[in-house]
Coordinates of C-alpha atoms in Angstrom, one line a residue:
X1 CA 15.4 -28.5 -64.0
X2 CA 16.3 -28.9 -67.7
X3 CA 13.3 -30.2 -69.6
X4 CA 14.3 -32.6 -72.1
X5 CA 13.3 -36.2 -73.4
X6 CA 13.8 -39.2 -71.4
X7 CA 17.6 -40.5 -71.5
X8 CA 18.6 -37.7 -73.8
X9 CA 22.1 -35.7 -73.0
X10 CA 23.2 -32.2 -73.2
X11 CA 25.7 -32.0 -76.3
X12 CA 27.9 -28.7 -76.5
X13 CA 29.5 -27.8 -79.7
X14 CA 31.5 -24.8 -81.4
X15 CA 30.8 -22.9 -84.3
X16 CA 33.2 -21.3 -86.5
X17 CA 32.9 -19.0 -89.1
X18 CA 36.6 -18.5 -90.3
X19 CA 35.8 -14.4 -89.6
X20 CA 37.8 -11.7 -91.1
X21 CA 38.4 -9.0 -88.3
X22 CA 39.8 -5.3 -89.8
X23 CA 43.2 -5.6 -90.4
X24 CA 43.4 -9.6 -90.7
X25 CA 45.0 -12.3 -93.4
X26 CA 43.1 -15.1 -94.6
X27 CA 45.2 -17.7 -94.4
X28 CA 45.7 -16.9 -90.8
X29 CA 41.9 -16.4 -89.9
X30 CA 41.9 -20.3 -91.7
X31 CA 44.8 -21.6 -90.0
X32 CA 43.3 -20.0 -86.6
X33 CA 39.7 -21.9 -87.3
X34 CA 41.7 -25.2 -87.9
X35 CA 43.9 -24.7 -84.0
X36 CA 40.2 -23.5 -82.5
X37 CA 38.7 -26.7 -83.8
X38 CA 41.2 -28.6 -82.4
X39 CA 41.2 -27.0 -79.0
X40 CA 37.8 -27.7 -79.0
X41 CA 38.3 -31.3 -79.1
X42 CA 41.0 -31.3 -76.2
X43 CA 38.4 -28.9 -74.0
X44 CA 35.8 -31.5 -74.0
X45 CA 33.1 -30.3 -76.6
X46 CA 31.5 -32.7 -78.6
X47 CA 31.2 -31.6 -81.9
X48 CA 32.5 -28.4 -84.1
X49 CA 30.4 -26.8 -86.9
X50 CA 32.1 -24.9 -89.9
X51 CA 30.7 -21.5 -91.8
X52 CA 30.3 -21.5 -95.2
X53 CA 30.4 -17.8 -96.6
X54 CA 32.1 -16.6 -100.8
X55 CA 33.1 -13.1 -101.5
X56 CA 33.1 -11.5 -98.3
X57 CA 35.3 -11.2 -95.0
X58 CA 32.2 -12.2 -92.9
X59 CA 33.2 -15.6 -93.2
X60 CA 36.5 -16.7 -95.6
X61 CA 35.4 -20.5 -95.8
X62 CA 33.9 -21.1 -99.4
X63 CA 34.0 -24.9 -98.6
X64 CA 32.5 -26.1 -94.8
X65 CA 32.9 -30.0 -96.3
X66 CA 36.5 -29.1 -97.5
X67 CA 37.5 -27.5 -94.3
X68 CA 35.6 -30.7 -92.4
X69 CA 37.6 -33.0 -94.0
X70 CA 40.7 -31.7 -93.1
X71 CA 39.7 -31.0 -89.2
X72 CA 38.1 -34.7 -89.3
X73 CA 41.9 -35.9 -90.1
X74 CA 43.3 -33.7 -87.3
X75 CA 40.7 -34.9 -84.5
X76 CA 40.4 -38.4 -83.8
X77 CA 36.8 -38.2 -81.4
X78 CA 35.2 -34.7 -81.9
X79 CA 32.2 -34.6 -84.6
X80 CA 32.3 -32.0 -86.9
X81 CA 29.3 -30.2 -88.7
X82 CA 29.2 -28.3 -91.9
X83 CA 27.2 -24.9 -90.5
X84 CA 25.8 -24.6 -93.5
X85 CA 26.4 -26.1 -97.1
X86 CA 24.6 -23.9 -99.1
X87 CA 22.2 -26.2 -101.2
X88 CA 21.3 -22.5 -103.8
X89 CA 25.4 -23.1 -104.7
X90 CA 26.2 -27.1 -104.7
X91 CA 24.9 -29.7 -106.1
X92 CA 23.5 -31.9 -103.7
X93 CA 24.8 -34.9 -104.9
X94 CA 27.7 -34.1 -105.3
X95 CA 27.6 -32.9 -101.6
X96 CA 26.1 -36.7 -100.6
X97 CA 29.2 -38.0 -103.1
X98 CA 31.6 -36.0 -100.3
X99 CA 29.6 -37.0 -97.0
X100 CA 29.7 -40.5 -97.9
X101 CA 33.6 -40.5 -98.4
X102 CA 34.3 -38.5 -95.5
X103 CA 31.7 -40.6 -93.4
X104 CA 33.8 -43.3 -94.5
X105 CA 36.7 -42.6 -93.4
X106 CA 35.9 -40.8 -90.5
X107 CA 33.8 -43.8 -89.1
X108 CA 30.5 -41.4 -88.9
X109 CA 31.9 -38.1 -87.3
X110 CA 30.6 -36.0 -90.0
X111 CA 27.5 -33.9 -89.9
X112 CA 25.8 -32.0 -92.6
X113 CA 23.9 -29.0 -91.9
X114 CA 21.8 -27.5 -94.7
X115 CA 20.5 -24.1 -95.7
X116 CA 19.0 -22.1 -98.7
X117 CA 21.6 -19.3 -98.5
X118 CA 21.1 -16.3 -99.5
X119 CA 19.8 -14.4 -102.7
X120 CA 23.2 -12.9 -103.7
X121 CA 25.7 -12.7 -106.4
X122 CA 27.0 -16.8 -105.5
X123 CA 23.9 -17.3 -107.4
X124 CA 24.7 -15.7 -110.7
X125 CA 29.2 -16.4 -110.4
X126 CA 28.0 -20.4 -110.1
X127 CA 25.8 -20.6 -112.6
X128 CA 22.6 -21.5 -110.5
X129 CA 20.5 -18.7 -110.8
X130 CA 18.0 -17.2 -108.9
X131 CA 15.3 -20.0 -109.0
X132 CA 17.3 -22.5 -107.2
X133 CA 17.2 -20.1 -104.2
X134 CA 13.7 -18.7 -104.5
X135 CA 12.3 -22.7 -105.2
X136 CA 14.9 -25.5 -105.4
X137 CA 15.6 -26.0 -102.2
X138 CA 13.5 -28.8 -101.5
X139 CA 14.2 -30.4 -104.5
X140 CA 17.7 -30.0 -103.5
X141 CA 17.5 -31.2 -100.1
X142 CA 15.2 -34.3 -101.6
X143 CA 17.8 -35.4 -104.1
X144 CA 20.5 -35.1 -101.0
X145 CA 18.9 -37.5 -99.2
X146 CA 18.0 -39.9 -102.0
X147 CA 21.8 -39.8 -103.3
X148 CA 22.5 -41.1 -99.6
X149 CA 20.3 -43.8 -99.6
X150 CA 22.8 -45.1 -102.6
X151 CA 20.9 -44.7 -106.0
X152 CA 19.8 -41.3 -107.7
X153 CA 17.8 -40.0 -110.5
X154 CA 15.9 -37.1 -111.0
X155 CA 13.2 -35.2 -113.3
X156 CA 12.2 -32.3 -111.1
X157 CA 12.3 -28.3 -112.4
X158 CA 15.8 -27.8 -111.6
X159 CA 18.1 -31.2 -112.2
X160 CA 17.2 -34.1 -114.7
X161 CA 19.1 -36.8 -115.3
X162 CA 19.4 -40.9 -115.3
X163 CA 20.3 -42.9 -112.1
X164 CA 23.9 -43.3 -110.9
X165 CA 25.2 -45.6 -108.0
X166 CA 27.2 -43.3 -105.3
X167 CA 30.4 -44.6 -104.9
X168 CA 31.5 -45.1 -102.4
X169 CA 28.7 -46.6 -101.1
X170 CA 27.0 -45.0 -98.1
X171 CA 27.4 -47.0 -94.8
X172 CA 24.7 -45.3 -93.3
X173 CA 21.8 -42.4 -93.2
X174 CA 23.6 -38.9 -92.8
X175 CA 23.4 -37.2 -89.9
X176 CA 21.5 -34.0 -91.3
X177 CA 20.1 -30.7 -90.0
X178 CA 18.5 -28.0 -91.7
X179 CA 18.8 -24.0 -91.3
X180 CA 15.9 -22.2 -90.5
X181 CA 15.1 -18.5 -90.5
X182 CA 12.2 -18.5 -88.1
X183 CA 8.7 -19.9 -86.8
X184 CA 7.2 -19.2 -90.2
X185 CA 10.2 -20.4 -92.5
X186 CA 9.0 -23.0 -94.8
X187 CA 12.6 -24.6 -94.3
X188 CA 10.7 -25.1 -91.0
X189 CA 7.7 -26.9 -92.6
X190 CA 10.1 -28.9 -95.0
X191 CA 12.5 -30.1 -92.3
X192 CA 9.2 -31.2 -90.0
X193 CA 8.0 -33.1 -92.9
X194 CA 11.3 -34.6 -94.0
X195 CA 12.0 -35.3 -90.0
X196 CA 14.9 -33.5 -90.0
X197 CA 16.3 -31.5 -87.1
X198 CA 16.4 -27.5 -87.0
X199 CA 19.8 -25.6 -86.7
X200 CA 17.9 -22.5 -85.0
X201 CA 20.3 -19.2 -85.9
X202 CA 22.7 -16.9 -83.8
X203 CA 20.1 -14.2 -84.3
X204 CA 16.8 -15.4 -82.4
X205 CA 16.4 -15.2 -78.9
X206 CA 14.9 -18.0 -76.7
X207 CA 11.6 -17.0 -77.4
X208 CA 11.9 -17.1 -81.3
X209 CA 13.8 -20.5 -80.8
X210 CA 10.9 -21.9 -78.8
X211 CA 8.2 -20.4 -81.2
X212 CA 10.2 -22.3 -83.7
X213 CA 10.2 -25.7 -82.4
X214 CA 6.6 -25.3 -81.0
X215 CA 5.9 -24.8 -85.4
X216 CA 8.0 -27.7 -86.1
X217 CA 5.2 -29.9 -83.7
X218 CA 7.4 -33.0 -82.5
X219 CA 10.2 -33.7 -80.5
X220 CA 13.4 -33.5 -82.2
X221 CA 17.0 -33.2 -81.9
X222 CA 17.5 -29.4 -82.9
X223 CA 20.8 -27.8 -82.8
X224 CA 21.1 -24.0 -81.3
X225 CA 23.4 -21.6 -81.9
X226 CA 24.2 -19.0 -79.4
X227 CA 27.5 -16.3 -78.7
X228 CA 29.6 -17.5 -75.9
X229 CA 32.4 -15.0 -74.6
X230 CA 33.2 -15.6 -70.9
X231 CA 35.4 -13.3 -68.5
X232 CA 34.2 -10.8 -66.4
X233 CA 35.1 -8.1 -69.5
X234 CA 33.5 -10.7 -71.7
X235 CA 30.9 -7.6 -72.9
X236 CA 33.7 -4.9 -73.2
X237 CA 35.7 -7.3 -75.7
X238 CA 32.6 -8.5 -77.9
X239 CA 31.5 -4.8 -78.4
X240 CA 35.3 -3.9 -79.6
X241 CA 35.6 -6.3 -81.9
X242 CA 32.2 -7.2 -83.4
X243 CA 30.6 -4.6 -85.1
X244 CA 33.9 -3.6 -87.0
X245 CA 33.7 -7.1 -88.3
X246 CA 29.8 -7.3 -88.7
X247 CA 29.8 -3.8 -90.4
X248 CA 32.1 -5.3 -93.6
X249 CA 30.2 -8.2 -93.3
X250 CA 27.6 -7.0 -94.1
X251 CA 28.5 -4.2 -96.6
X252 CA 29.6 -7.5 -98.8
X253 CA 26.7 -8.9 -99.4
X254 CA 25.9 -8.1 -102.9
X255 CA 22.6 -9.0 -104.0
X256 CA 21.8 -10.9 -107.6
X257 CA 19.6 -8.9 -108.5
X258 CA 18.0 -5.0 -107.6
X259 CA 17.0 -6.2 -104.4
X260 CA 18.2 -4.6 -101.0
X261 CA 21.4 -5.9 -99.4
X262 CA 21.0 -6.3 -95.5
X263 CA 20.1 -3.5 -93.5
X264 CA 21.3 -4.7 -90.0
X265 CA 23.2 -2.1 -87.5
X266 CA 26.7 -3.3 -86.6
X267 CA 26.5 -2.0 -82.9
X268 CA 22.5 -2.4 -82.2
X269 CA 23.1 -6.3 -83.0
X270 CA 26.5 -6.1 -81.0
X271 CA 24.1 -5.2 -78.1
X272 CA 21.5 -7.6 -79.0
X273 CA 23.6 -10.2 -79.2
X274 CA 25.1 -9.5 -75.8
X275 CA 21.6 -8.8 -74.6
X276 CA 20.3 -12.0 -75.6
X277 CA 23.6 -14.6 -75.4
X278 CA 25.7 -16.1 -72.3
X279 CA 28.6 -13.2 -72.8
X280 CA 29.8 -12.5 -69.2
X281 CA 31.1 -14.5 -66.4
X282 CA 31.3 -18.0 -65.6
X283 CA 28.0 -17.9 -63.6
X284 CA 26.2 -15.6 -65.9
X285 CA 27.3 -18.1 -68.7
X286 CA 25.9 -21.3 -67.0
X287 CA 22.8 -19.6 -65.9
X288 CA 22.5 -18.1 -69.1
X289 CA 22.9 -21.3 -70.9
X290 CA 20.7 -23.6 -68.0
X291 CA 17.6 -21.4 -68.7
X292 CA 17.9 -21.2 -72.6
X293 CA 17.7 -25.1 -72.1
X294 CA 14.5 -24.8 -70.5
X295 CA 13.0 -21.7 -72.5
X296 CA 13.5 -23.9 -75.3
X297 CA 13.2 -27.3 -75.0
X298 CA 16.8 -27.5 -77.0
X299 CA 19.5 -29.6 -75.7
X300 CA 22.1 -29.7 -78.2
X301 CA 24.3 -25.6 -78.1
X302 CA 26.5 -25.0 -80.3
X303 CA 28.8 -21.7 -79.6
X304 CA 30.0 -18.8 -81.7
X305 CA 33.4 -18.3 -79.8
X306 CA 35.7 -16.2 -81.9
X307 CA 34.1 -12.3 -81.0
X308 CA 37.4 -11.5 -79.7
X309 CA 38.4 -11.2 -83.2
X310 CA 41.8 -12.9 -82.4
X311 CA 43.4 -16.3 -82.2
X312 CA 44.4 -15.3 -78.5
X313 CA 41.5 -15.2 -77.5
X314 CA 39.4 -17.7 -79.0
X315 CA 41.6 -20.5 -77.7
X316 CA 41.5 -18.4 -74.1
X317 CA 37.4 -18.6 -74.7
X318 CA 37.3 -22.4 -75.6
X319 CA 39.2 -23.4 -72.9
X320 CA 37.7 -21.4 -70.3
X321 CA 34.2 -22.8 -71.6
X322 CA 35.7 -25.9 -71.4
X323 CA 37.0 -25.8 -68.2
X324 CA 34.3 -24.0 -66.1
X325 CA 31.3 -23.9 -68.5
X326 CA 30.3 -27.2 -69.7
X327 CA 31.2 -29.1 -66.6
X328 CA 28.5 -27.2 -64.2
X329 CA 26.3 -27.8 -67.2
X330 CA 26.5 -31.0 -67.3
X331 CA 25.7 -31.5 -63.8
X332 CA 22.2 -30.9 -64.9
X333 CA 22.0 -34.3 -67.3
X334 CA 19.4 -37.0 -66.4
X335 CA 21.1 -40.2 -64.6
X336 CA 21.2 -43.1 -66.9
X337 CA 18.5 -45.1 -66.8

């Protein structure tokens, strides 16, 4: 039985990273994110989460709130995340100035998800530097949530300056969720104490996920993100397609300053990620899915669907998941009370 908190229902989501396979052209990888998003929608999911990636074919979306607000005016019920907005790179109220427009006029379907990036060459073409990655977040994340509450000021070590209105004027709280690397991230420490949910990554298995929210300490509503690919040759076509992508991914991540880039192996995280993810058939999917529900404690999935590397098949994926996936899964929610 899925262990979860009284009343509360599964939510199923995609995540979209707007990835360049070999061979591809941006504006069609963009175009393809835009007709997955909405074949999301029409297969049932309830929300859609956008990557956020500059400088490198990894991910070709330099804006997740830009691309948001254009899905947000082709959907009309689906919610749709940002997955992350990179507080290292954008001011954060500037961010809350965009959430509270598109919250506006999207009557509350956006969602911001939050992270501290990474420590590479964004930071120096942007202007922000180094020390807003290695200690502004929080300060970041802080002003954020103070800009949302409708009046701003600040005199902290990286932004000073006198207190503006936003306009428009926030309607509510945002909906916000905070990237974590791990049990020991601080993100992990700053979301608990800010009461902020986790978005727990594509790279930990259900036992790093678990150890996370067990170091988070109270019940919240975490978001997890997992690799979906379902078809009986579901493991053949993510191990043809991934690594080629993953390896010039990750040979374009230039770092700031003379630190190491990343040292992953294409192929051995292909296999882990198969290893460790519901890629296989229907059943193996659901089962896959039912027991990282209970491993966990997480109720709220949110699937990486494009490994096929082509617009074919991600909207084959989606509405396959849609179709056969979500509703034995969610056979397993409590009864209304």
């Amino acid at each position: 039985m899925v262990q979860q908190r009284v009343g509360e229902q599964l939510r199923f989501g995609v995540f979209l990273v707007s990835g360049r396979f070999p061979g591809q052209d941006d504006a069609a990888v963009l175009r393809r994110t835009v007709r997955a998003a909405c074949a999301a929608e029409a297969a049932g999911f309830d929300d859609v989460w956008l990557a956020e990636h500059h400088f490198m074919p990894y991910g070709v979306c330099p804006s997740a709130i830009t691309l948001a607000s254009h899905v947000l005016g082709q959907t009309s019920r689906i919610s749709v995340g940002t997955a992350v907005s990179v507080l290292s790179t954008t001011h954060p109220v500037a961010l809350a100035e965009q959430w509270s427009m598109l919250d506006a006029i999207s009557a509350g379907r956006l969602r911001l998800g939050v992270g501290r990036g990474g420590p590479w060459q964004d930071l120096e073409v942007f202007g922000t530097g180094l020390p807003r990655y290695e200690t502004g977040f929080a300060e970041s994340l802080d002003l954020l949530l103070t800009a949302a509450g409708g009046r701003v000021s600040a005199q902290g070590s990286h932004f000073s300056f006198r207190e503006v209105p936003l306009r428009p004027i926030p309607q509510r709280a945002p909906n916000v969720v905070v990237a974590c690397g791990g049990p020991t991230s601080s993100a992990v420490r700053l979301a608990a104490k800010r009461e902020l949910p986790l978005l727990l990554g594509l790279h930990a298995d259900d036992a790093e996920k678990a150890a996370t929210v067990a170091a988070y300490g109270a019940p919240a509503a975490h978001v997890s993100t997992v690799l979906c690919q379902v078809g009986d040759d579901a493991s053949a076509v993510v191990r043809r397609a991934l690594p080629g992508w993953l390896a010039d991914g990750l040979a374009a991540h230039v770092p700031v300053d003379d630190r190491p880039g990343p040292e992953r192996d294409p192929w051995e995280y292909t296999e882990k990620l198969c290893a460790i993810h519901p890629v296989g058939s229907v059943e193996h999917c659901v089962e896959t899915l039912r027991t990282s529900f209970e491993r966990t404690g997480v109720s709220h999935v949110i699937m990486f669907v494009e490994a096929s590397g082509t617009t074919e098949g991600t909207m084959a994926n989606i509405e396959r998941i849609g179709a056969e996936v979500l509703p034995a899964l969610r056979g397993l929610e409590p009864s209304p009370l």
